Amino acid sequence: MPRILSGIKPTGRLHIGNYFGMMRPAIEWQERGEALYFLADYHALTTVHNAAQLRENTRRAALDFLACGLDPAKAVLFKQSDVPQVTELTWLLSVLTPMGLLERCHAYKDALAKGFAASHGLFSYPVLMAADILIYDSDIVPVGKDQKQHVEVTRDLAIKMNETYGAGLFKLPEPSILPNLATIPGLDGQKMSKSYGNTIELFLEEKALKKKIMGIVTDSTPVEAPKDPANSSIVGLYRLFASEADVAQMEADFRAGGFGYGDFKKRLFAAIWEHFAPARARRAEIEANPGYIDEVLRKGALRANELANATLGRVRNAMGL
Ligand code: TYM
């Protein structure tokens, strides 16, 4: 039975890029192996420096994940920081991590390109991520495309450790990336990302969601004129939520003319709202039971600690500690 692992960074509200790129595939994987998912609060610390905010984000991320269908009877959900052993493994990996490998990583390169002063934490972020993956002897890592490079770094580090300290010390993980959902577009058609300000958050209030969708920037083609569906972010997003027939209808209506962008946006809003109706109901149920999330995370941490202790013991021994 494969072991499946992935994490999500509670730096703000989760959005539909997270949902299609990672959460929904992760929830599907819970049927097919031992699945472990965590809220990457250590990673979030590279950008969130307010304690109350981080706690709230982390709790909300757990709530959203559970609402979307993560089943604690099938998958383990925990907080990254409930397994501080990963920080020790990070150190053990870093002594063999070439600087050049990290200098090539895009999160760090992007920060430099934007003129941010990158912290050491941001620079070594991929090593912590490698530790997350390797400490649970993970086989499969369901992620969006933007995390592919980090899984490759993980494999490189595992190979280097195995060459130095003995074959079989670490398993080599495989990323699992769904080709048609690898990069979910945002409101502006670029990759949906908090840092681009183009996200549609999960579980927005009805009015707020409507406002976001109606605010999608479009060109000034008049209502009567035909429009191009190929490069429309409305159609791109609609494809995620609507049936093939409804998408075909929208594309045809784009080409035919006679429909304004406002009409298409209303269809998009309705499709999103309906898609998340069951999850909204589930979310309200969980919220009515305040101890539930704590209990799920407590149990999750127990299992994660058990696995992490075994790996760390093996690695310490292999390295002479
Ligand atoms: P994070 O929190 O940035 O994103 C969580 C997951 O959502 C996916 N994702 C997307 N997929 C498709 N289209 C998009 N627009 C989009 N935006 C986000 C991401 O690819 C990711 O899978 N470093 C990780 C968290 C992490 C982790 C790990 C993941 C820490 N340790 C170990 C896997 C294994 C991150 O920042 O993800």
mmCIF file of C-alpha atoms and ligand atoms in Angstrom:
data_model
loop_
_atom_site.group_PDB
_atom_site.id
_atom_site.type_symbol
_atom_site.label_atom_id
_atom_site.label_comp_id
_atom_site.label_asym_id
_atom_site.label_seq_id
_atom_site.Cartn_x
_atom_site.Cartn_y
_atom_site.Cartn_z
ATOM 1 C CA MET A 1 0.000 0.000 0.000
ATOM 2 C CA PRO A 2 1.622 3.308 -1.006
ATOM 3 C CA ARG A 3 2.178 6.028 1.526
ATOM 4 C CA ILE A 4 0.916 9.374 0.290
ATOM 5 C CA LEU A 5 1.973 12.694 1.746
ATOM 6 C CA SER A 6 1.371 16.343 1.060
ATOM 7 C CA GLY A 7 1.256 19.679 2.837
ATOM 8 C CA ILE A 8 -0.368 23.051 2.491
ATOM 9 C CA LYS A 9 0.964 26.333 3.812
ATOM 10 C CA PRO A 10 -1.470 28.273 6.027
ATOM 11 C CA THR A 11 -0.353 31.712 4.877
ATOM 12 C CA GLY A 12 -3.915 32.923 4.253
ATOM 13 C CA ARG A 13 -7.208 31.495 3.120
ATOM 14 C CA LEU A 14 -7.054 28.431 0.905
ATOM 15 C CA HIS A 15 -8.145 29.048 -2.666
ATOM 16 C CA ILE A 16 -9.421 27.057 -5.599
ATOM 17 C CA GLY A 17 -5.874 26.668 -6.966
ATOM 18 C CA ASN A 18 -5.040 24.779 -3.782
ATOM 19 C CA TYR A 19 -8.302 22.891 -4.070
ATOM 20 C CA PHE A 20 -7.930 21.534 -7.614
ATOM 21 C CA GLY A 21 -4.128 21.301 -7.605
ATOM 22 C CA MET A 22 -3.731 19.518 -4.312
ATOM 23 C CA MET A 23 -6.708 19.157 -1.945
ATOM 24 C CA ARG A 24 -9.097 17.299 -4.205
ATOM 25 C CA PRO A 25 -6.432 14.916 -5.567
ATOM 26 C CA ALA A 26 -5.205 14.348 -2.001
ATOM 27 C CA ILE A 27 -8.730 13.533 -0.882
ATOM 28 C CA GLU A 28 -9.032 11.033 -3.734
ATOM 29 C CA TRP A 29 -5.730 9.429 -2.728
ATOM 30 C CA GLN A 30 -7.055 8.716 0.775
ATOM 31 C CA GLU A 31 -8.934 5.763 -0.756
ATOM 32 C CA ARG A 32 -5.785 4.240 -2.232
ATOM 33 C CA GLY A 33 -3.124 4.072 0.444
ATOM 34 C CA GLU A 34 -2.005 5.442 3.769
ATOM 35 C CA ALA A 35 -2.428 9.170 3.356
ATOM 36 C CA LEU A 36 -0.852 11.825 5.561
ATOM 37 C CA TYR A 37 -1.579 15.520 5.073
ATOM 38 C CA PHE A 38 -0.334 18.404 7.108
ATOM 39 C CA LEU A 39 -0.647 22.132 7.612
ATOM 40 C CA ALA A 40 2.822 23.483 6.921
ATOM 41 C CA ASP A 41 2.970 26.064 9.687
ATOM 42 C CA TYR A 42 6.784 26.027 9.901
ATOM 43 C CA HIS A 43 6.851 26.923 6.213
ATOM 44 C CA ALA A 44 4.194 29.613 6.697
ATOM 45 C CA LEU A 45 6.493 31.318 9.195
ATOM 46 C CA THR A 46 8.658 32.494 6.303
ATOM 47 C CA THR A 47 5.896 35.018 5.567
ATOM 48 C CA VAL A 48 3.396 35.159 8.474
ATOM 49 C CA HIS A 49 4.890 36.885 11.502
ATOM 50 C CA ASN A 50 1.767 37.355 13.610
ATOM 51 C CA ALA A 51 1.103 34.507 16.060
ATOM 52 C CA ALA A 52 -2.672 34.936 16.317
ATOM 53 C CA GLN A 53 -2.946 35.159 12.543
ATOM 54 C CA LEU A 54 -0.917 32.009 12.003
ATOM 55 C CA ARG A 55 -3.019 30.073 14.530
ATOM 56 C CA GLU A 56 -6.215 31.220 12.872
ATOM 57 C CA ASN A 57 -4.970 30.416 9.369
ATOM 58 C CA THR A 58 -3.875 26.962 10.453
ATOM 59 C CA ARG A 59 -7.181 26.152 12.078
ATOM 60 C CA ARG A 60 -9.142 27.449 9.133
ATOM 61 C CA ALA A 61 -7.042 25.406 6.719
ATOM 62 C CA ALA A 62 -7.817 22.265 8.753
ATOM 63 C CA LEU A 63 -11.506 23.150 8.738
ATOM 64 C CA ASP A 64 -11.550 23.765 4.976
ATOM 65 C CA PHE A 65 -9.698 20.544 4.211
ATOM 66 C CA LEU A 66 -12.097 18.517 6.363
ATOM 67 C CA ALA A 67 -15.083 20.294 4.828
ATOM 68 C CA CYS A 68 -13.866 19.397 1.330
ATOM 69 C CA GLY A 69 -13.879 15.715 2.181
ATOM 70 C CA LEU A 70 -10.678 14.768 3.973
ATOM 71 C CA ASP A 71 -11.863 11.868 6.104
ATOM 72 C CA PRO A 72 -9.911 11.389 9.347
ATOM 73 C CA ALA A 73 -10.979 7.751 9.372
ATOM 74 C CA LYS A 74 -9.006 7.285 6.149
ATOM 75 C CA ALA A 75 -6.295 9.947 6.177
ATOM 76 C CA VAL A 76 -4.110 11.478 8.857
ATOM 77 C CA LEU A 77 -4.270 15.259 9.243
ATOM 78 C CA PHE A 78 -1.752 17.055 11.448
ATOM 79 C CA LYS A 79 0.175 20.233 12.021
ATOM 80 C CA GLN A 80 3.747 20.223 10.741
ATOM 81 C CA SER A 81 4.971 21.802 13.982
ATOM 82 C CA ASP A 82 3.504 18.938 16.023
ATOM 83 C CA VAL A 83 6.383 16.910 14.593
ATOM 84 C CA PRO A 84 9.446 19.010 15.460
ATOM 85 C CA GLN A 85 11.601 16.036 14.433
ATOM 86 C CA VAL A 86 11.419 17.382 10.858
ATOM 87 C CA THR A 87 13.565 20.319 11.890
ATOM 88 C CA GLU A 88 16.289 17.959 13.063
ATOM 89 C CA LEU A 89 16.080 16.011 9.825
ATOM 90 C CA THR A 90 16.315 19.337 7.974
ATOM 91 C CA TRP A 91 19.688 19.909 9.595
ATOM 92 C CA LEU A 92 20.851 16.388 8.850
ATOM 93 C CA LEU A 93 19.938 16.850 5.185
ATOM 94 C CA SER A 94 21.411 20.338 4.983
ATOM 95 C CA VAL A 95 24.936 19.178 5.702
ATOM 96 C CA LEU A 96 24.840 17.400 2.332
ATOM 97 C CA THR A 97 22.766 19.993 0.452
ATOM 98 C CA PRO A 98 24.768 21.865 -2.197
ATOM 99 C CA MET A 99 24.239 25.646 -2.084
ATOM 100 C CA GLY A 100 23.824 25.638 -5.864
ATOM 101 C CA LEU A 101 20.841 23.313 -5.653
ATOM 102 C CA LEU A 102 18.976 25.792 -3.444
ATOM 103 C CA GLU A 103 20.111 28.815 -5.446
ATOM 104 C CA ARG A 104 18.283 27.341 -8.443
ATOM 105 C CA CYS A 105 14.974 26.944 -6.578
ATOM 106 C CA HIS A 106 12.255 29.234 -7.882
ATOM 107 C CA ALA A 107 10.732 30.479 -4.614
ATOM 108 C CA TYR A 108 14.091 31.933 -3.634
ATOM 109 C CA LYS A 109 14.897 33.177 -7.138
ATOM 110 C CA ASP A 110 11.468 34.873 -7.385
ATOM 111 C CA ALA A 111 11.983 36.624 -4.046
ATOM 112 C CA LEU A 112 15.343 37.938 -5.241
ATOM 113 C CA ALA A 113 13.874 39.009 -8.586
ATOM 114 C CA LYS A 114 11.152 40.963 -6.785
ATOM 115 C CA GLY A 115 13.802 42.686 -4.729
ATOM 116 C CA PHE A 116 12.822 41.100 -1.391
ATOM 117 C CA ALA A 117 15.540 40.453 1.129
ATOM 118 C CA ALA A 118 15.286 36.655 1.288
ATOM 119 C CA SER A 119 15.685 35.131 4.740
ATOM 120 C CA HIS A 120 17.775 32.066 5.408
ATOM 121 C CA GLY A 121 14.453 30.303 6.104
ATOM 122 C CA LEU A 122 13.191 31.046 2.617
ATOM 123 C CA PHE A 123 16.491 29.914 1.117
ATOM 124 C CA SER A 124 16.465 26.599 2.956
ATOM 125 C CA TYR A 125 12.690 26.104 2.545
ATOM 126 C CA PRO A 126 13.165 23.183 0.087
ATOM 127 C CA VAL A 127 15.316 21.305 2.619
ATOM 128 C CA LEU A 128 12.528 21.477 5.213
ATOM 129 C CA MET A 129 10.139 20.291 2.539
ATOM 130 C CA ALA A 130 12.458 17.389 1.704
ATOM 131 C CA ALA A 131 12.541 16.498 5.402
ATOM 132 C CA ASP A 132 8.714 16.571 5.473
ATOM 133 C CA ILE A 133 8.555 14.108 2.635
ATOM 134 C CA LEU A 134 11.416 11.814 3.636
ATOM 135 C CA ILE A 135 10.605 11.546 7.335
ATOM 136 C CA TYR A 136 7.357 9.698 6.551
ATOM 137 C CA ASP A 137 8.952 7.366 3.974
ATOM 138 C CA SER A 138 6.510 8.764 1.446
ATOM 139 C CA ASP A 139 5.982 7.113 -1.926
ATOM 140 C CA ILE A 140 3.675 9.635 -3.577
ATOM 141 C CA VAL A 141 3.377 13.395 -3.190
ATOM 142 C CA PRO A 142 0.240 14.920 -4.759
ATOM 143 C CA VAL A 143 1.006 18.572 -5.589
ATOM 144 C CA GLY A 144 0.428 21.304 -8.150
ATOM 145 C CA LYS A 145 3.077 21.930 -10.778
ATOM 146 C CA ASP A 146 4.726 24.744 -8.812
ATOM 147 C CA GLN A 147 5.941 22.179 -6.265
ATOM 148 C CA LYS A 148 7.472 19.787 -8.794
ATOM 149 C CA GLN A 149 10.936 21.268 -8.461
ATOM 150 C CA HIS A 150 10.805 20.820 -4.699
ATOM 151 C CA VAL A 151 10.008 17.125 -5.037
ATOM 152 C CA GLU A 152 12.937 16.814 -7.440
ATOM 153 C CA VAL A 153 15.213 18.445 -4.868
ATOM 154 C CA THR A 154 13.885 15.934 -2.338
ATOM 155 C CA ARG A 155 14.846 13.066 -4.616
ATOM 156 C CA ASP A 156 18.314 14.551 -5.198
ATOM 157 C CA LEU A 157 18.884 14.833 -1.471
ATOM 158 C CA ALA A 158 17.611 11.315 -0.817
ATOM 159 C CA ILE A 159 19.961 9.933 -3.487
ATOM 160 C CA LYS A 160 22.908 11.820 -2.004
ATOM 161 C CA MET A 161 22.112 10.587 1.499
ATOM 162 C CA ASN A 162 21.737 7.022 0.260
ATOM 163 C CA GLU A 163 25.078 7.220 -1.566
ATOM 164 C CA THR A 164 26.799 8.565 1.519
ATOM 165 C CA TYR A 165 25.144 6.612 4.313
ATOM 166 C CA GLY A 166 23.838 3.463 2.708
ATOM 167 C CA ALA A 167 21.404 2.403 0.035
ATOM 168 C CA GLY A 168 17.858 2.205 1.264
ATOM 169 C CA LEU A 169 18.205 4.861 3.957
ATOM 170 C CA PHE A 170 15.515 6.904 2.211
ATOM 171 C CA LYS A 171 12.769 6.016 -0.218
ATOM 172 C CA LEU A 172 12.634 8.054 -3.419
ATOM 173 C CA PRO A 173 9.262 9.818 -3.626
ATOM 174 C CA GLU A 174 7.324 10.485 -6.825
ATOM 175 C CA PRO A 175 5.277 13.634 -7.386
ATOM 176 C CA SER A 176 1.710 13.107 -8.568
ATOM 177 C CA ILE A 177 0.549 16.028 -10.698
ATOM 178 C CA LEU A 178 -2.700 15.904 -12.659
ATOM 179 C CA PRO A 179 -1.845 17.280 -16.117
ATOM 180 C CA ASN A 180 -5.087 19.198 -16.666
ATOM 181 C CA LEU A 181 -5.063 20.654 -13.144
ATOM 182 C CA ALA A 182 -1.331 21.312 -12.772
ATOM 183 C CA THR A 183 -1.722 25.108 -12.834
ATOM 184 C CA ILE A 184 -5.125 26.580 -12.027
ATOM 185 C CA PRO A 185 -5.580 30.071 -13.478
ATOM 186 C CA GLY A 186 -6.578 33.004 -11.300
ATOM 187 C CA LEU A 187 -9.010 35.851 -11.927
ATOM 188 C CA ASP A 188 -6.534 37.426 -14.355
ATOM 189 C CA GLY A 189 -5.591 34.242 -16.207
ATOM 190 C CA GLN A 190 -2.132 33.979 -14.586
ATOM 191 C CA LYS A 191 -1.479 31.129 -12.136
ATOM 192 C CA MET A 192 -3.783 31.554 -9.139
ATOM 193 C CA SER A 193 -1.595 32.620 -6.256
ATOM 194 C CA LYS A 194 -1.903 34.658 -3.082
ATOM 195 C CA SER A 195 1.126 36.663 -4.121
ATOM 196 C CA TYR A 196 -0.565 37.745 -7.382
ATOM 197 C CA GLY A 197 -3.768 38.851 -5.614
ATOM 198 C CA ASN A 198 -5.846 36.890 -8.134
ATOM 199 C CA THR A 199 -7.327 34.186 -5.911
ATOM 200 C CA ILE A 200 -10.850 32.913 -5.410
ATOM 201 C CA GLU A 201 -10.883 31.743 -1.823
ATOM 202 C CA LEU A 202 -12.809 28.651 -0.820
ATOM 203 C CA PHE A 203 -15.922 29.334 1.251
ATOM 204 C CA LEU A 204 -16.343 33.017 0.563
ATOM 205 C CA GLU A 205 -19.705 34.469 1.550
ATOM 206 C CA GLU A 206 -22.146 34.527 -1.348
ATOM 207 C CA LYS A 207 -21.924 38.293 -1.798
ATOM 208 C CA ALA A 208 -18.142 38.382 -1.606
ATOM 209 C CA LEU A 209 -17.816 35.576 -4.136
ATOM 210 C CA LYS A 210 -20.208 37.301 -6.514
ATOM 211 C CA LYS A 211 -18.245 40.519 -6.200
ATOM 212 C CA LYS A 212 -14.979 38.748 -7.018
ATOM 213 C CA ILE A 213 -16.390 37.002 -10.063
ATOM 214 C CA MET A 214 -18.168 40.097 -11.370
ATOM 215 C CA GLY A 215 -14.884 41.976 -10.924
ATOM 216 C CA ILE A 216 -12.956 39.782 -13.386
ATOM 217 C CA VAL A 217 -11.333 42.199 -15.818
ATOM 218 C CA THR A 218 -12.478 41.721 -19.421
ATOM 219 C CA ASP A 219 -11.930 43.639 -22.655
ATOM 220 C CA SER A 220 -14.399 46.151 -24.031
ATOM 221 C CA THR A 221 -15.927 44.015 -26.805
ATOM 222 C CA PRO A 222 -19.585 45.129 -27.079
ATOM 223 C CA VAL A 223 -22.387 42.784 -26.060
ATOM 224 C CA GLU A 224 -23.479 42.021 -29.645
ATOM 225 C CA ALA A 225 -19.979 41.179 -30.911
ATOM 226 C CA PRO A 226 -18.526 37.644 -31.006
ATOM 227 C CA LYS A 227 -15.903 36.979 -28.352
ATOM 228 C CA ASP A 228 -12.909 34.674 -28.148
ATOM 229 C CA PRO A 229 -13.408 31.917 -25.573
ATOM 230 C CA ALA A 230 -9.867 30.566 -25.977
ATOM 231 C CA ASN A 231 -8.090 33.180 -23.888
ATOM 232 C CA SER A 232 -10.890 34.027 -21.496
ATOM 233 C CA SER A 233 -10.221 33.502 -17.801
ATOM 234 C CA ILE A 234 -14.007 33.182 -17.334
ATOM 235 C CA VAL A 235 -14.082 30.119 -19.593
ATOM 236 C CA GLY A 236 -10.848 28.809 -18.042
ATOM 237 C CA LEU A 237 -12.398 28.856 -14.591
ATOM 238 C CA TYR A 238 -15.820 27.658 -15.774
ATOM 239 C CA ARG A 239 -14.162 24.546 -17.171
ATOM 240 C CA LEU A 240 -13.238 23.499 -13.636
ATOM 241 C CA PHE A 241 -16.803 23.555 -12.407
ATOM 242 C CA ALA A 242 -19.228 23.023 -15.269
ATOM 243 C CA SER A 243 -20.184 19.944 -17.269
ATOM 244 C CA GLU A 244 -18.716 19.500 -20.744
ATOM 245 C CA ALA A 245 -22.075 20.412 -22.262
ATOM 246 C CA ASP A 246 -22.301 23.651 -20.268
ATOM 247 C CA VAL A 247 -18.738 24.591 -21.219
ATOM 248 C CA ALA A 248 -19.506 23.903 -24.889
ATOM 249 C CA GLN A 249 -22.605 26.095 -24.580
ATOM 250 C CA MET A 250 -20.621 28.944 -23.062
ATOM 251 C CA GLU A 251 -17.977 28.679 -25.788
ATOM 252 C CA ALA A 252 -20.662 28.722 -28.449
ATOM 253 C CA ASP A 253 -22.298 31.771 -26.853
ATOM 254 C CA PHE A 254 -18.932 33.535 -26.760
ATOM 255 C CA ARG A 255 -18.483 32.956 -30.488
ATOM 256 C CA ALA A 256 -22.063 33.793 -31.412
ATOM 257 C CA GLY A 257 -22.136 37.234 -29.808
ATOM 258 C CA GLY A 258 -25.230 38.699 -28.192
ATOM 259 C CA PHE A 259 -24.082 37.845 -24.663
ATOM 260 C CA GLY A 260 -22.179 40.242 -22.427
ATOM 261 C CA TYR A 261 -19.341 39.230 -20.137
ATOM 262 C CA GLY A 262 -21.655 39.890 -17.175
ATOM 263 C CA ASP A 263 -23.871 37.034 -18.294
ATOM 264 C CA PHE A 264 -20.911 34.636 -18.474
ATOM 265 C CA LYS A 265 -19.695 35.744 -15.081
ATOM 266 C CA LYS A 266 -23.119 34.984 -13.583
ATOM 267 C CA ARG A 267 -22.951 31.475 -14.994
ATOM 268 C CA LEU A 268 -19.477 31.060 -13.536
ATOM 269 C CA PHE A 269 -20.606 32.283 -10.125
ATOM 270 C CA ALA A 270 -23.585 29.890 -10.103
ATOM 271 C CA ALA A 271 -21.369 26.930 -11.024
ATOM 272 C CA ILE A 272 -18.838 27.665 -8.259
ATOM 273 C CA TRP A 273 -21.527 28.281 -5.665
ATOM 274 C CA GLU A 274 -23.251 25.021 -6.485
ATOM 275 C CA HIS A 275 -20.020 22.999 -6.598
ATOM 276 C CA PHE A 276 -19.183 23.849 -3.005
ATOM 277 C CA ALA A 277 -22.703 23.497 -1.571
ATOM 278 C CA PRO A 278 -22.086 20.072 0.053
ATOM 279 C CA ALA A 279 -18.716 21.220 1.423
ATOM 280 C CA ARG A 280 -20.331 24.364 2.862
ATOM 281 C CA ALA A 281 -22.885 22.234 4.689
ATOM 282 C CA ARG A 282 -20.166 19.950 6.041
ATOM 283 C CA ARG A 283 -18.130 22.966 7.110
ATOM 284 C CA ALA A 284 -21.039 24.371 9.095
ATOM 285 C CA GLU A 285 -21.438 21.016 10.868
ATOM 286 C CA ILE A 286 -17.762 20.921 11.832
ATOM 287 C CA GLU A 287 -17.860 24.505 13.056
ATOM 288 C CA ALA A 288 -20.740 23.620 15.353
ATOM 289 C CA ASN A 289 -18.497 21.060 17.064
ATOM 290 C CA PRO A 290 -15.497 23.055 18.319
ATOM 291 C CA GLY A 291 -13.524 20.149 19.792
ATOM 292 C CA TYR A 292 -13.575 18.147 16.573
ATOM 293 C CA ILE A 293 -10.646 19.788 14.788
ATOM 294 C CA ASP A 294 -8.407 19.623 17.873
ATOM 295 C CA GLU A 295 -9.167 15.945 18.246
ATOM 296 C CA VAL A 296 -8.433 15.208 14.587
ATOM 297 C CA LEU A 297 -5.120 17.076 14.774
ATOM 298 C CA ARG A 298 -4.175 15.440 18.074
ATOM 299 C CA LYS A 299 -4.720 11.948 16.705
ATOM 300 C CA GLY A 300 -2.968 12.890 13.477
ATOM 301 C CA ALA A 301 0.072 14.098 15.385
ATOM 302 C CA LEU A 302 0.306 10.783 17.258
ATOM 303 C CA ARG A 303 0.544 8.763 14.044
ATOM 304 C CA ALA A 304 2.901 11.254 12.399
ATOM 305 C CA ASN A 305 5.210 11.208 15.439
ATOM 306 C CA GLU A 306 5.319 7.451 15.432
ATOM 307 C CA LEU A 307 6.499 7.359 11.811
ATOM 308 C CA ALA A 308 8.877 10.311 12.212
ATOM 309 C CA ASN A 309 10.570 8.827 15.282
ATOM 310 C CA ALA A 310 11.270 5.590 13.454
ATOM 311 C CA THR A 311 12.875 7.361 10.482
ATOM 312 C CA LEU A 312 14.844 9.808 12.555
ATOM 313 C CA GLY A 313 16.222 6.981 14.724
ATOM 314 C CA ARG A 314 17.384 5.162 11.612
ATOM 315 C CA VAL A 315 19.015 8.280 10.144
ATOM 316 C CA ARG A 316 20.749 9.359 13.359
ATOM 317 C CA ASN A 317 22.168 5.903 13.681
ATOM 318 C CA ALA A 318 23.349 5.821 10.055
ATOM 319 C CA MET A 319 25.053 9.213 10.461
ATOM 320 C CA GLY A 320 26.860 8.397 13.689
ATOM 321 C CA LEU A 321 24.808 10.357 16.207
HETATM 322 P P1 TYM B 1 1.244 25.836 -1.040
HETATM 323 O O1 TYM B 1 0.655 26.052 0.306
HETATM 324 O O2 TYM B 1 1.788 27.011 -1.765
HETATM 325 O O3 TYM B 1 0.182 25.154 -1.974
HETATM 326 C C1 TYM B 1 -0.514 23.983 -1.566
HETATM 327 C C2 TYM B 1 -0.767 23.112 -2.786
HETATM 328 O O4 TYM B 1 -1.619 23.806 -3.704
HETATM 329 C C3 TYM B 1 -1.036 23.767 -4.999
HETATM 330 N N1 TYM B 1 -1.379 24.985 -5.737
HETATM 331 C C4 TYM B 1 -1.804 24.987 -7.000
HETATM 332 N N2 TYM B 1 -2.031 23.992 -7.862
HETATM 333 C C5 TYM B 1 -2.489 24.318 -9.094
HETATM 334 N N3 TYM B 1 -2.732 25.609 -9.489
HETATM 335 C C6 TYM B 1 -2.521 26.636 -8.655
HETATM 336 N N4 TYM B 1 -2.781 27.882 -9.046
HETATM 337 C C7 TYM B 1 -2.026 26.358 -7.339
HETATM 338 N N5 TYM B 1 -1.712 27.124 -6.273
HETATM 339 C C8 TYM B 1 -1.308 26.263 -5.291
HETATM 340 C C9 TYM B 1 0.465 23.686 -4.749
HETATM 341 O O5 TYM B 1 1.148 23.168 -5.862
HETATM 342 C C10 TYM B 1 0.528 22.783 -3.546
HETATM 343 O O6 TYM B 1 0.523 21.425 -3.912
HETATM 344 N N6 TYM B 1 5.776 24.004 -0.097
HETATM 345 C C11 TYM B 1 4.380 23.634 -0.175
HETATM 346 C C12 TYM B 1 3.856 23.046 1.124
HETATM 347 C C13 TYM B 1 4.650 21.893 1.603
HETATM 348 C C14 TYM B 1 4.646 20.581 1.050
HETATM 349 C C15 TYM B 1 5.545 19.842 1.851
HETATM 350 C C16 TYM B 1 3.993 19.978 -0.011
HETATM 351 C C17 TYM B 1 5.502 21.902 2.655
HETATM 352 N N7 TYM B 1 6.058 20.665 2.804
HETATM 353 C C18 TYM B 1 5.794 18.484 1.583
HETATM 354 C C19 TYM B 1 4.235 18.635 -0.275
HETATM 355 C C20 TYM B 1 5.128 17.905 0.512
HETATM 356 C C21 TYM B 1 3.578 24.881 -0.477
HETATM 357 O O7 TYM B 1 4.013 25.971 -0.207
HETATM 358 O O8 TYM B 1 2.346 24.696 -0.972
#
